[in-house]
């Protein structure tokens, strides 16, 4: 029997959402390197910030400078990278914040495990869909060039697979859609699903839950 017991806290997710004036969720951007995930994530966070929405951007590369710096790129390490990131994103969602995650996250099972941590509607999977040849041509960090030269092993899209989502919540075709239109598509989705709405009275929700 585990000796670890969950400690309830008096301030709930609903309370924090009410204080922030909007609901919370995670926008999970997945796609190949060079597909535009980071560019979209940064533009989305700025657009939400200008609306007065509380956000935090969890960039896959940035996380590997700190929280995930002990991880490599084997399948097991990639799974742990996604698990840690999803757990952090869950804390932000509990805090009433919209978390924006930009990671290649190449394997479906890892993304589905991340989704399973959240309540229905809180995990928004956005497939940043861009042909690998376009990503290679962009190559903003020079990684494809290095992978093709054999300097990087296990690089997604070259010698490691990317598994596209079967049923993403949103698909962005970044080889044909400008970044600002991609951001508008995400904002419209968040509006339509209620993530940007002012939540119902949290005290009433909590009281109802206690009955």
Tab-separated table of C-alpha atoms in Angstrom:
chain	number	residue	atom	x	y	z
A	1	UNK	CA	0.000	0.000	0.000
A	2	UNK	CA	1.343	3.437	-0.940
A	3	UNK	CA	2.255	5.849	1.855
A	4	UNK	CA	1.674	8.821	-0.493
A	5	UNK	CA	-1.766	10.406	-0.092
A	6	UNK	CA	-3.123	13.238	-2.243
A	7	UNK	CA	-3.435	16.461	-0.218
A	8	UNK	CA	-6.606	18.399	-1.079
A	9	UNK	CA	-6.252	22.188	-1.309
A	10	UNK	CA	-8.906	24.809	-0.546
A	11	UNK	CA	-8.499	26.804	-3.780
A	12	UNK	CA	-9.746	24.858	-6.800
A	13	UNK	CA	-9.106	25.010	-10.528
A	14	UNK	CA	-12.527	26.609	-10.922
A	15	UNK	CA	-11.551	29.313	-8.401
A	16	UNK	CA	-8.370	30.098	-10.307
A	17	UNK	CA	-10.186	30.203	-13.631
A	18	UNK	CA	-12.726	32.621	-12.192
A	19	UNK	CA	-9.952	34.849	-10.856
A	20	UNK	CA	-8.199	34.829	-14.243
A	21	UNK	CA	-11.433	35.549	-16.094
A	22	UNK	CA	-11.127	32.660	-18.544
A	23	UNK	CA	-10.962	28.891	-18.655
A	24	UNK	CA	-7.740	26.906	-19.132
A	25	UNK	CA	-6.406	24.185	-21.397
A	26	UNK	CA	-3.239	22.956	-23.081
A	27	UNK	CA	-2.623	23.639	-26.758
A	28	UNK	CA	-0.286	20.841	-27.840
A	29	UNK	CA	1.482	21.612	-31.127
A	30	UNK	CA	2.991	18.501	-32.722
A	31	UNK	CA	4.835	18.156	-36.021
A	32	UNK	CA	8.181	17.770	-37.716
A	33	UNK	CA	11.168	19.973	-36.971
A	34	UNK	CA	10.840	23.031	-39.209
A	35	UNK	CA	7.065	22.675	-39.567
A	36	UNK	CA	6.445	25.952	-37.729
A	37	UNK	CA	5.490	24.789	-34.221
A	38	UNK	CA	7.660	27.285	-32.324
A	39	UNK	CA	6.757	30.185	-34.616
A	40	UNK	CA	3.040	29.473	-34.194
A	41	UNK	CA	3.409	28.934	-30.435
A	42	UNK	CA	5.141	32.284	-29.965
A	43	UNK	CA	2.619	34.135	-32.135
A	44	UNK	CA	-0.288	32.438	-30.344
A	45	UNK	CA	1.039	33.323	-26.904
A	46	UNK	CA	1.482	36.958	-27.948
A	47	UNK	CA	-2.059	37.102	-29.383
A	48	UNK	CA	-3.543	35.641	-26.187
A	49	UNK	CA	-1.413	37.897	-23.976
A	50	UNK	CA	-2.684	40.948	-25.861
A	51	UNK	CA	-6.220	39.768	-25.074
A	52	UNK	CA	-5.409	39.650	-21.372
A	53	UNK	CA	-5.312	35.839	-21.275
A	54	UNK	CA	-2.837	34.218	-18.878
A	55	UNK	CA	-0.521	31.855	-20.735
A	56	UNK	CA	2.747	29.979	-20.495
A	57	UNK	CA	4.768	28.602	-23.395
A	58	UNK	CA	6.540	25.279	-22.889
A	59	UNK	CA	8.979	24.970	-25.777
A	60	UNK	CA	10.507	21.542	-26.335
A	61	UNK	CA	14.041	22.835	-26.966
A	62	UNK	CA	13.913	25.191	-23.992
A	63	UNK	CA	12.767	22.387	-21.684
A	64	UNK	CA	15.784	20.345	-22.729
A	65	UNK	CA	17.987	23.110	-21.307
A	66	UNK	CA	16.552	22.520	-17.833
A	67	UNK	CA	13.823	20.123	-16.753
A	68	UNK	CA	14.616	17.589	-19.482
A	69	UNK	CA	18.337	18.186	-19.918
A	70	UNK	CA	19.148	14.637	-18.734
A	71	UNK	CA	17.167	13.075	-21.589
A	72	UNK	CA	18.343	11.934	-24.993
A	73	UNK	CA	16.352	10.949	-28.071
A	74	UNK	CA	15.769	7.221	-27.664
A	75	UNK	CA	12.129	6.090	-27.712
A	76	UNK	CA	12.126	5.738	-23.906
A	77	UNK	CA	13.677	9.163	-23.393
A	78	UNK	CA	11.258	10.760	-25.838
A	79	UNK	CA	8.372	9.200	-23.888
A	80	UNK	CA	9.744	10.587	-20.620
A	81	UNK	CA	10.226	13.991	-22.258
A	82	UNK	CA	6.537	14.057	-23.198
A	83	UNK	CA	5.424	12.734	-19.805
A	84	UNK	CA	7.285	15.429	-17.881
A	85	UNK	CA	6.104	18.186	-20.193
A	86	UNK	CA	2.494	17.026	-19.965
A	87	UNK	CA	2.641	16.896	-16.162
A	88	UNK	CA	3.957	20.480	-16.070
A	89	UNK	CA	1.265	21.563	-18.522
A	90	UNK	CA	-1.340	19.937	-16.282
A	91	UNK	CA	-0.156	22.100	-13.377
A	92	UNK	CA	-0.589	25.210	-15.498
A	93	UNK	CA	-4.090	24.132	-16.515
A	94	UNK	CA	-4.899	23.554	-12.832
A	95	UNK	CA	-3.621	27.085	-12.176
A	96	UNK	CA	-6.178	28.420	-14.660
A	97	UNK	CA	-3.563	29.184	-17.315
A	98	UNK	CA	-3.516	28.268	-21.010
A	99	UNK	CA	-0.366	26.204	-21.561
A	100	UNK	CA	1.093	26.156	-25.071
A	101	UNK	CA	3.372	23.192	-25.777
A	102	UNK	CA	5.496	23.014	-28.893
A	103	UNK	CA	7.204	19.630	-29.250
A	104	UNK	CA	7.816	17.230	-32.118
A	105	UNK	CA	6.282	14.480	-29.924
A	106	UNK	CA	6.568	11.974	-32.775
A	107	UNK	CA	4.798	8.941	-31.288
A	108	UNK	CA	1.030	8.613	-31.009
A	109	UNK	CA	1.148	6.551	-27.823
A	110	UNK	CA	3.058	9.306	-26.018
A	111	UNK	CA	0.634	12.002	-27.149
A	112	UNK	CA	-2.331	9.863	-26.124
A	113	UNK	CA	-0.735	9.280	-22.718
A	114	UNK	CA	-0.396	13.056	-22.393
A	115	UNK	CA	-4.052	13.588	-23.344
A	116	UNK	CA	-5.143	11.039	-20.740
A	117	UNK	CA	-3.831	13.283	-17.946
A	118	UNK	CA	-6.445	15.941	-18.692
A	119	UNK	CA	-10.176	16.284	-18.359
A	120	UNK	CA	-12.243	16.138	-21.576
A	121	UNK	CA	-11.768	19.294	-23.618
A	122	UNK	CA	-8.630	20.428	-21.805
A	123	UNK	CA	-6.129	18.885	-24.256
A	124	UNK	CA	-6.132	20.485	-27.708
A	125	UNK	CA	-3.940	18.514	-30.104
A	126	UNK	CA	-2.848	20.687	-33.031
A	127	UNK	CA	-1.134	18.879	-35.900
A	128	UNK	CA	1.283	21.287	-37.571
A	129	UNK	CA	1.244	19.501	-40.899
A	130	UNK	CA	4.090	20.284	-43.280
A	131	UNK	CA	5.717	17.985	-45.876
A	132	UNK	CA	9.167	16.815	-44.862
A	133	UNK	CA	10.682	18.195	-48.078
A	134	UNK	CA	9.444	21.667	-47.150
A	135	UNK	CA	10.811	21.259	-43.622
A	136	UNK	CA	14.168	20.186	-45.068
A	137	UNK	CA	14.233	23.242	-47.320
A	138	UNK	CA	13.469	25.547	-44.394
A	139	UNK	CA	15.873	23.840	-41.972
A	140	UNK	CA	16.002	26.897	-39.646
A	141	UNK	CA	18.434	25.277	-37.201
A	142	UNK	CA	20.513	23.329	-39.712
A	143	UNK	CA	19.441	20.036	-38.148
A	144	UNK	CA	18.294	18.316	-41.340
A	145	UNK	CA	21.623	19.115	-42.979
A	146	UNK	CA	23.464	17.589	-40.034
A	147	UNK	CA	21.172	14.540	-39.919
A	148	UNK	CA	21.589	13.906	-43.645
A	149	UNK	CA	25.355	14.171	-43.178
A	150	UNK	CA	25.190	11.497	-40.475
A	151	UNK	CA	26.118	13.893	-37.666
A	152	UNK	CA	22.774	13.362	-35.856
A	153	UNK	CA	21.281	9.900	-35.379
A	154	UNK	CA	17.621	9.130	-34.728
A	155	UNK	CA	16.392	12.398	-36.222
A	156	UNK	CA	12.635	12.521	-36.772
A	157	UNK	CA	11.777	12.590	-40.457
A	158	UNK	CA	15.155	11.221	-41.535
A	159	UNK	CA	15.964	7.978	-39.726
A	160	UNK	CA	13.247	8.019	-37.064
A	161	UNK	CA	9.506	8.030	-37.831
A	162	UNK	CA	6.876	10.667	-37.191
A	163	UNK	CA	3.400	9.257	-36.538
A	164	UNK	CA	0.739	11.802	-37.559
A	165	UNK	CA	-2.296	12.066	-35.275
A	166	UNK	CA	-5.307	10.031	-36.377
A	167	UNK	CA	-7.858	12.511	-35.004
A	168	UNK	CA	-6.208	15.815	-34.072
A	169	UNK	CA	-8.431	18.597	-32.792
A	170	UNK	CA	-7.005	20.958	-35.399
A	171	UNK	CA	-4.778	20.623	-38.480
A	172	UNK	CA	-2.627	23.518	-39.709
A	173	UNK	CA	-1.142	23.213	-43.209
A	174	UNK	CA	1.870	25.456	-42.780
A	175	UNK	CA	3.211	24.930	-46.295
A	176	UNK	CA	0.233	26.868	-47.623
A	177	UNK	CA	-1.210	28.824	-44.671
A	178	UNK	CA	0.444	31.992	-43.285
A	179	UNK	CA	1.337	31.975	-39.595
A	180	UNK	CA	-1.165	34.687	-38.700
A	181	UNK	CA	-3.961	32.619	-40.262
A	182	UNK	CA	-2.825	29.552	-38.296
A	183	UNK	CA	-3.047	31.590	-35.100
A	184	UNK	CA	-6.524	32.794	-36.052
A	185	UNK	CA	-7.599	29.184	-36.601
A	186	UNK	CA	-6.427	28.240	-33.095
A	187	UNK	CA	-8.095	31.283	-31.541
A	188	UNK	CA	-11.368	30.462	-33.285
A	189	UNK	CA	-11.153	26.902	-31.997
A	190	UNK	CA	-10.518	28.080	-28.419
A	191	UNK	CA	-13.444	30.507	-28.677
A	192	UNK	CA	-15.750	27.869	-30.116
A	193	UNK	CA	-14.909	25.321	-27.422
A	194	UNK	CA	-15.227	27.828	-24.573
A	195	UNK	CA	-11.599	27.925	-23.426
A	196	UNK	CA	-11.536	31.733	-23.664
A	197	UNK	CA	-14.900	32.198	-21.966
A	198	UNK	CA	-15.378	33.573	-18.487
A	199	UNK	CA	-16.082	30.487	-16.329
A	200	UNK	CA	-19.226	30.068	-14.270
A	201	UNK	CA	-19.209	31.113	-10.625
A	202	UNK	CA	-16.532	28.933	-9.061
A	203	UNK	CA	-17.966	29.070	-5.562
A	204	UNK	CA	-21.258	27.766	-6.894
A	205	UNK	CA	-19.482	24.983	-8.770
A	206	UNK	CA	-17.573	23.984	-5.675
A	207	UNK	CA	-20.656	24.002	-3.487
A	208	UNK	CA	-22.508	21.885	-6.021
A	209	UNK	CA	-19.624	19.418	-6.039
A	210	UNK	CA	-19.701	19.120	-2.267
A	211	UNK	CA	-23.370	18.190	-2.098
